[in-house]
Short mmCIF file of C-alpha atoms and ligand atoms in Angstrom, two decimals:
data_model
loop_
_atom_site.label_atom_id
_atom_site.label_comp_id
_atom_site.label_asym_id
_atom_site.label_seq_id
_atom_site.Cartn_x
_atom_site.Cartn_y
_atom_site.Cartn_z
CA MET A 918 15.85 -3.29 57.96
CA SER A 919 15.19 -5.88 55.16
CA ALA A 920 17.82 -8.60 54.63
CA ALA A 921 19.61 -8.06 51.35
CA ALA A 922 18.25 -10.69 48.65
CA ALA A 923 20.64 -13.71 47.91
CA PRO A 924 22.10 -13.36 44.21
CA LEU A 925 20.76 -15.61 42.05
CA PRO A 926 22.73 -18.73 40.82
CA ARG A 927 23.98 -18.22 37.34
CA ARG A 928 22.52 -20.45 34.67
CA LYS A 929 24.73 -22.51 32.14
CA ASP A 930 21.92 -21.85 29.34
CA LEU A 931 18.97 -19.87 28.09
CA LEU A 932 16.46 -22.16 26.63
CA ASP A 933 13.11 -20.76 27.29
CA ILE A 934 11.21 -18.26 29.49
CA GLU A 935 9.12 -21.09 31.37
CA SER A 936 12.33 -22.27 33.15
CA LEU A 937 13.35 -18.47 34.63
CA ALA A 938 11.64 -17.10 37.71
CA PRO A 939 10.32 -13.62 37.49
CA GLU A 940 13.21 -12.42 39.66
CA GLU A 941 15.58 -13.92 36.74
CA VAL A 942 13.47 -11.91 33.99
CA VAL A 943 13.85 -8.80 36.08
CA GLN A 944 17.59 -9.16 36.73
CA LEU A 945 18.23 -9.98 33.13
CA LEU A 946 16.44 -6.78 32.11
CA ASP A 947 18.31 -4.51 34.59
CA THR A 948 21.86 -5.96 33.67
CA ALA A 949 21.02 -5.03 30.06
CA ARG A 950 20.37 -1.33 31.03
CA PRO A 951 23.90 0.07 31.48
CA PHE A 952 24.74 -2.35 28.25
CA LYS A 953 22.33 0.10 26.43
CA GLU A 954 23.79 3.27 27.95
CA LEU A 955 27.24 2.01 26.67
CA PHE A 956 25.92 2.60 23.19
CA THR A 957 25.96 6.18 23.75
CA ARG A 958 29.79 6.60 24.49
CA SER A 959 32.43 6.53 21.85
CA VAL A 960 34.14 3.37 22.87
CA LYS A 961 30.76 0.95 22.91
CA LYS A 962 32.98 -2.11 24.04
CA VAL A 963 33.75 -4.00 27.37
CA PRO A 964 36.18 -6.36 28.21
CA ALA A 965 33.84 -8.86 29.98
CA LEU A 966 33.96 -11.92 27.92
CA ARG A 967 37.63 -11.29 26.29
CA GLY A 968 39.04 -14.46 25.30
CA LYS A 969 35.79 -16.15 25.37
CA SER A 970 34.22 -17.29 22.09
CA VAL A 971 30.66 -17.37 20.65
CA LEU A 972 29.68 -19.83 17.75
CA MET A 973 26.47 -18.57 15.90
CA LEU A 974 24.92 -21.72 14.62
CA PHE A 975 21.90 -20.71 12.55
CA TYR A 976 20.10 -23.56 10.71
CA GLU A 977 17.32 -20.94 9.86
CA PRO A 978 17.51 -17.69 8.22
CA SER A 979 17.66 -14.58 10.74
CA THR A 980 18.26 -10.79 10.19
CA ARG A 981 17.56 -9.19 13.64
CA THR A 982 18.42 -11.92 15.92
CA LYS A 983 21.60 -13.20 14.27
CA THR A 984 23.12 -9.47 13.62
CA SER A 985 22.34 -8.56 17.15
CA PHE A 986 23.70 -11.49 18.76
CA GLU A 987 26.98 -10.83 16.85
CA ILE A 988 27.05 -7.25 17.55
CA ALA A 989 26.39 -8.04 21.20
CA ALA A 990 29.20 -10.64 21.79
CA LYS A 991 31.75 -8.30 19.88
CA ARG A 992 30.89 -5.46 22.34
CA LEU A 993 31.43 -7.84 25.14
CA SER A 994 34.81 -8.47 23.32
CA ALA A 995 33.96 -12.20 22.80
CA ASP A 996 35.52 -13.84 19.62
CA VAL A 997 32.60 -14.77 17.21
CA THR A 998 32.49 -17.47 14.52
CA ASN A 999 29.81 -17.92 12.08
CA PHE A 1000 29.06 -21.34 11.26
CA ALA A 1001 27.60 -21.40 7.69
CA VAL A 1002 25.13 -24.20 7.61
CA SER A 1003 24.72 -24.13 3.79
CA THR A 1004 28.81 -24.57 3.17
CA SER A 1005 29.40 -26.94 5.86
CA SER A 1006 29.32 -30.91 6.09
CA VAL A 1007 25.45 -30.41 7.32
CA VAL A 1008 24.62 -30.50 3.44
CA LYS A 1009 26.44 -33.83 3.42
CA GLY A 1010 24.10 -35.34 5.91
CA GLU A 1011 25.86 -34.42 9.17
CA SER A 1012 23.78 -34.60 12.17
CA VAL A 1013 23.19 -31.68 14.63
CA LEU A 1014 24.98 -33.60 17.46
CA ASP A 1015 27.92 -34.73 15.51
CA THR A 1016 28.06 -31.29 14.27
CA VAL A 1017 28.05 -29.99 17.94
CA GLU A 1018 30.73 -32.63 19.10
CA THR A 1019 33.15 -31.29 16.31
CA LEU A 1020 32.65 -27.85 17.41
CA GLN A 1021 32.78 -28.64 21.10
CA ALA A 1022 36.24 -30.08 20.35
CA MET A 1023 37.23 -26.46 19.25
CA LYS A 1024 36.47 -25.44 22.84
CA VAL A 1025 33.75 -22.65 21.98
CA ASP A 1026 32.09 -21.18 25.17
CA TYR A 1027 28.77 -20.08 24.01
CA ILE A 1028 26.50 -21.48 21.27
CA VAL A 1029 23.68 -19.50 19.83
CA VAL A 1030 21.32 -21.61 17.98
CA ARG A 1031 18.10 -21.36 15.82
CA HIS A 1032 16.48 -24.39 14.21
CA SER A 1033 13.46 -25.29 12.85
CA SER A 1034 12.96 -28.00 14.87
CA PRO A 1035 11.49 -27.59 18.73
CA GLY A 1036 13.91 -28.80 21.28
CA VAL A 1037 17.12 -28.75 19.50
CA PRO A 1038 18.75 -26.15 21.66
CA ASN A 1039 17.82 -28.37 24.59
CA LEU A 1040 19.44 -31.01 23.00
CA ILE A 1041 22.58 -29.55 22.29
CA ALA A 1042 22.93 -28.05 25.85
CA ARG A 1043 22.82 -31.50 27.15
CA HIS A 1044 25.74 -32.55 25.15
CA THR A 1045 27.73 -29.59 25.53
CA ARG A 1046 29.84 -27.83 28.25
CA ALA A 1047 29.23 -24.49 26.27
CA SER A 1048 26.43 -22.53 27.50
CA VAL A 1049 23.82 -22.50 24.83
CA VAL A 1050 21.47 -19.76 23.84
CA ASN A 1051 18.02 -20.65 21.94
CA ALA A 1052 17.61 -17.81 19.18
CA GLY A 1053 14.49 -19.35 18.10
CA ASP A 1054 13.48 -23.22 17.95
CA GLY A 1055 10.53 -23.98 15.60
CA HIS A 1056 7.38 -22.98 17.12
CA HIS A 1057 8.51 -23.53 20.64
CA ALA A 1058 10.54 -20.62 21.89
CA HIS A 1059 12.45 -17.43 21.46
CA PRO A 1060 13.40 -16.03 24.88
CA THR A 1061 15.80 -13.28 23.87
CA GLN A 1062 13.02 -11.82 21.61
CA ALA A 1063 10.66 -12.16 24.74
CA LEU A 1064 13.27 -10.31 27.00
CA LEU A 1065 13.77 -7.45 24.20
CA ASP A 1066 10.29 -7.06 24.04
CA ALA A 1067 9.83 -6.78 28.01
CA TYR A 1068 12.85 -4.52 28.14
CA THR A 1069 11.04 -2.26 25.30
CA LEU A 1070 7.85 -2.01 27.14
CA ARG A 1071 9.71 -1.01 30.45
CA GLU A 1072 11.31 1.94 28.49
CA VAL A 1073 7.71 3.25 27.90
CA LEU A 1074 5.71 1.75 30.84
CA PRO A 1075 8.16 1.36 33.58
CA ASP A 1076 5.56 -0.52 35.83
CA LEU A 1077 4.31 -3.10 33.75
CA ALA A 1078 1.96 -4.80 36.49
CA GLY A 1079 -1.57 -4.73 35.55
CA ARG A 1080 -1.02 -3.47 31.95
CA ARG A 1081 -2.61 -5.11 29.01
CA VAL A 1082 -1.17 -6.57 25.90
CA LEU A 1083 -3.34 -7.83 23.09
CA ILE A 1084 -1.38 -10.49 21.23
CA VAL A 1085 -2.75 -10.54 17.33
CA GLY A 1086 -2.46 -13.17 14.72
CA ASP A 1087 -0.62 -16.22 14.16
CA ILE A 1088 -0.17 -17.66 17.77
CA LEU A 1089 -0.06 -21.51 16.76
CA HIS A 1090 3.09 -21.16 15.03
CA SER A 1091 4.59 -18.52 16.96
CA ARG A 1092 7.64 -19.03 19.10
CA VAL A 1093 7.50 -15.20 19.85
CA ALA A 1094 3.94 -15.41 20.93
CA ARG A 1095 4.91 -18.44 23.37
CA SER A 1096 7.79 -17.02 24.86
CA THR A 1097 6.83 -12.98 25.12
CA SER A 1098 3.31 -13.89 26.37
CA ARG A 1099 4.95 -15.89 29.47
CA CYS A 1100 7.36 -13.41 30.01
CA MET A 1101 5.06 -10.39 30.21
CA HIS A 1102 2.77 -12.68 32.41
CA LYS A 1103 5.88 -13.24 34.75
CA LEU A 1104 6.21 -9.20 34.84
CA GLY A 1105 2.33 -9.18 35.89
CA MET A 1106 0.80 -8.01 32.69
CA GLU A 1107 -2.69 -9.24 31.57
CA ILE A 1108 -2.80 -11.15 28.31
CA GLY A 1109 -5.16 -11.08 25.35
CA TYR A 1110 -4.95 -13.48 22.37
CA PHE A 1111 -6.85 -12.70 19.14
CA GLY A 1112 -6.40 -14.53 15.86
CA PRO A 1113 -8.09 -16.83 13.32
CA GLY A 1114 -9.64 -19.92 15.15
CA THR A 1115 -7.30 -22.16 13.08
CA LEU A 1116 -4.19 -19.96 14.31
CA VAL A 1117 -5.02 -19.89 18.13
CA PRO A 1118 -4.11 -23.05 19.92
CA ASP A 1119 -6.67 -25.05 21.75
CA THR A 1120 -4.43 -25.21 24.71
CA ARG A 1121 -4.32 -21.48 25.22
CA PRO A 1122 -2.46 -20.97 28.39
CA ASP A 1123 -4.78 -20.15 31.52
CA PHE A 1124 -3.46 -16.74 31.91
CA ALA A 1125 -4.18 -15.69 28.22
CA ARG A 1126 -7.98 -14.32 27.63
CA GLY A 1127 -9.22 -15.07 24.24
CA PHE A 1128 -11.10 -12.86 21.79
CA THR A 1129 -13.28 -13.30 18.84
CA SER A 1130 -13.10 -10.08 16.99
CA PHE A 1131 -10.61 -7.17 16.84
CA ALA A 1132 -13.60 -4.60 18.28
CA ASP A 1133 -14.09 -6.64 21.29
CA ALA A 1134 -10.43 -7.14 22.07
CA LEU A 1135 -9.83 -3.10 21.74
CA ALA A 1136 -12.87 -2.59 23.86
CA TRP A 1137 -10.79 -4.67 26.66
CA LYS A 1138 -8.83 -1.43 26.60
CA PRO A 1139 -5.04 -2.71 25.91
CA ASP A 1140 -2.21 -0.92 26.60
CA VAL A 1141 -0.16 -2.67 23.82
CA VAL A 1142 -1.14 -4.48 20.50
CA TYR A 1143 1.64 -6.75 19.77
CA LEU A 1144 0.91 -8.13 16.19
CA LEU A 1145 2.53 -11.40 14.90
CA ARG A 1146 4.15 -12.30 11.57
CA LEU A 1147 1.93 -14.41 9.63
CA GLN A 1148 4.42 -17.52 9.22
CA LEU A 1149 3.42 -18.70 5.78
CA GLU A 1150 6.64 -20.55 5.97
CA ARG A 1151 5.33 -23.02 8.82
CA MET A 1152 1.81 -23.34 7.20
CA HIS A 1153 1.38 -26.73 5.67
CA ALA A 1154 -2.17 -26.51 5.08
CA SER A 1155 -4.53 -23.55 4.37
CA PHE A 1156 -5.29 -21.60 7.76
CA ILE A 1157 -6.64 -18.59 6.32
CA PRO A 1158 -8.82 -18.16 3.11
CA SER A 1159 -6.54 -15.04 1.60
CA LEU A 1160 -4.00 -12.59 2.67
CA ARG A 1161 -6.66 -10.32 1.94
CA GLU A 1162 -9.18 -11.53 4.04
CA TYR A 1163 -6.67 -11.87 6.92
CA HIS A 1164 -5.96 -8.16 6.69
CA THR A 1165 -9.22 -7.20 6.69
CA VAL A 1166 -10.24 -9.06 9.70
CA PHE A 1167 -6.97 -9.51 11.90
CA GLY A 1168 -4.74 -6.72 10.31
CA VAL A 1169 -4.44 -3.22 11.43
CA THR A 1170 -6.24 -1.50 8.72
CA PRO A 1171 -6.48 2.17 8.36
CA ALA A 1172 -9.63 2.44 10.34
CA ARG A 1173 -8.11 0.24 13.16
CA PHE A 1174 -5.14 2.14 13.05
CA ARG A 1175 -7.15 5.68 13.89
CA GLN A 1176 -8.64 3.82 16.77
CA ILE A 1177 -5.49 2.71 17.97
CA ARG A 1178 -3.73 6.16 17.84
CA ASP A 1179 -6.87 7.79 19.40
CA ALA A 1180 -6.59 5.51 22.24
CA GLY A 1181 -2.87 6.25 22.53
CA ILE A 1182 -2.12 2.21 22.26
CA TRP A 1183 1.67 1.09 21.75
CA VAL A 1184 2.22 -1.04 18.85
CA MET A 1185 5.03 -4.05 18.69
CA HIS A 1186 6.02 -6.72 16.25
CA PRO A 1187 9.05 -8.84 16.39
CA GLY A 1188 9.77 -8.61 12.61
CA PRO A 1189 10.18 -9.13 9.62
CA VAL A 1190 6.92 -7.28 8.84
CA ASN A 1191 4.49 -8.28 6.35
CA ARG A 1192 3.32 -4.82 5.29
CA GLY A 1193 -0.51 -4.96 3.98
CA VAL A 1194 -0.82 -8.06 5.76
CA GLU A 1195 -0.56 -7.58 9.45
CA LEU A 1196 -0.52 -3.67 9.43
CA VAL A 1197 -0.46 -0.84 7.02
CA ASP A 1198 2.36 1.31 6.20
CA GLU A 1199 1.46 4.20 8.22
CA VAL A 1200 1.92 2.12 11.50
CA MET A 1201 5.52 1.83 10.81
CA THR A 1202 5.92 5.62 11.66
CA TYR A 1203 3.41 5.98 14.09
CA GLU A 1204 4.83 7.60 17.24
CA ARG A 1205 3.82 4.93 19.51
CA SER A 1206 5.18 2.10 17.28
CA LEU A 1207 7.87 0.47 19.04
CA ILE A 1208 8.92 -1.76 16.29
CA ASN A 1209 12.32 0.03 15.78
CA GLN A 1210 12.95 0.34 19.35
CA GLN A 1211 12.47 -3.46 19.89
CA VAL A 1212 15.13 -4.16 17.35
CA GLU A 1213 17.40 -1.63 18.87
CA ASN A 1214 17.29 -3.27 22.27
CA GLY A 1215 17.90 -6.64 20.95
CA ILE A 1216 21.71 -5.82 21.14
CA ALA A 1217 21.74 -4.80 24.91
CA THR A 1218 19.48 -7.71 25.97
CA ARG A 1219 21.54 -9.98 24.07
CA MET A 1220 24.66 -8.58 25.72
CA SER A 1221 22.83 -9.28 29.05
CA VAL A 1222 22.00 -12.84 28.42
CA LEU A 1223 25.49 -13.75 27.30
CA TYR A 1224 26.93 -11.79 30.25
CA SER A 1225 24.89 -13.73 32.85
CA LEU A 1226 25.18 -17.10 31.60
CA GLN A 1227 27.96 -19.38 33.06
CA PRO A 1228 29.70 -22.02 30.55
CA VAL A 1229 31.12 -25.08 32.16
CA THR A 1230 34.05 -23.96 29.79
CA GLU A 1231 34.94 -21.15 32.09
CA ALA A 1232 38.56 -20.79 32.90
CA ARG A 1233 39.86 -21.25 36.48
CA ALA A 1234 40.88 -18.10 37.95
CA ASP A 1235 44.55 -19.22 37.99
CA ASP A 1236 44.16 -19.78 34.36
CA GLU A 1237 43.32 -16.28 33.53
CA GLY A 1238 46.26 -14.65 31.57
CA ALA A 1239 48.35 -17.70 31.91
CA GLY A 1240 50.30 -18.32 28.40
CA PRO A 1241 50.09 -21.75 26.52
N1 LIG B 1492 12.43 -11.34 15.37
C1 LIG B 1492 12.98 -12.20 14.95
O1 LIG B 1492 13.41 -13.35 15.25
O2 LIG B 1492 13.60 -11.75 13.67
P1 LIG B 1492 14.65 -12.52 12.78
O3 LIG B 1492 14.20 -13.79 11.87
O4 LIG B 1492 15.15 -11.41 11.72
O5 LIG B 1492 16.06 -12.95 13.57
#
């Protein structure tokens, strides 16, 4: 009889994928499953975080991550506060740390933060007792995107070990590429990178194999093609000659779409999609496009993350239910 595995220690923060052991990744994905099952019931809420407060601190725009974190926190019965950066004292020059110190005084339990500068969530985490979740920091990391991607893939490919994912596009500026490729590697997948020479970092991780043409990359027989958004807002120089040329060489054109469909390859994209650049419209309705499933799974995986973290603010058992 094998000994039962020791429970994994609970973390205060989720800042990146690198610092997670593969078993922790698997545990977060397994924990998400019952949360997703909840969505088919008439009552979609559980009391797991009742009495806890979640602060959404988004210094950069977001549709999917912000909305799904908010829904996730509410389905766990937490109180959610949206910090509106554009109408806050940030516009008067208040620093991130001063903002966090002010909000800390309000005793929040969880801070979900997105910022254009890499490392800001780590900085906040060091200065607060609240659990900090990185919702995307510059080109550094987007760990919950990686988890929802892995969760989505496990729904269609239950055993990911040995499966191949080809990541295509603007890898240099992509926190998604960095986090998702590491997450998939931790789950035993083989990783391929293909993109313009100017948009693939020189320091490609050892586990990622590079390709110089879409034809070679498809000949590698990937199970999944993961298209990245061309991040025009982070490009401060001319990395590609034109969007039309990018589409022709690196996009899923009608001809490449036929190849992908004939080979039964799954397609993923973190969104938002630049239609006509990364892909043609038909890909959005392809039966093996996982793009909408990725969005749907954002809620359950983010519920799993919030549920699994342990803020230092956590009340002692004898405080629970006590009046003021
Ligand atoms: N994938 C992703 O992070 O999307 P949003 O920018 O809309 O949150």
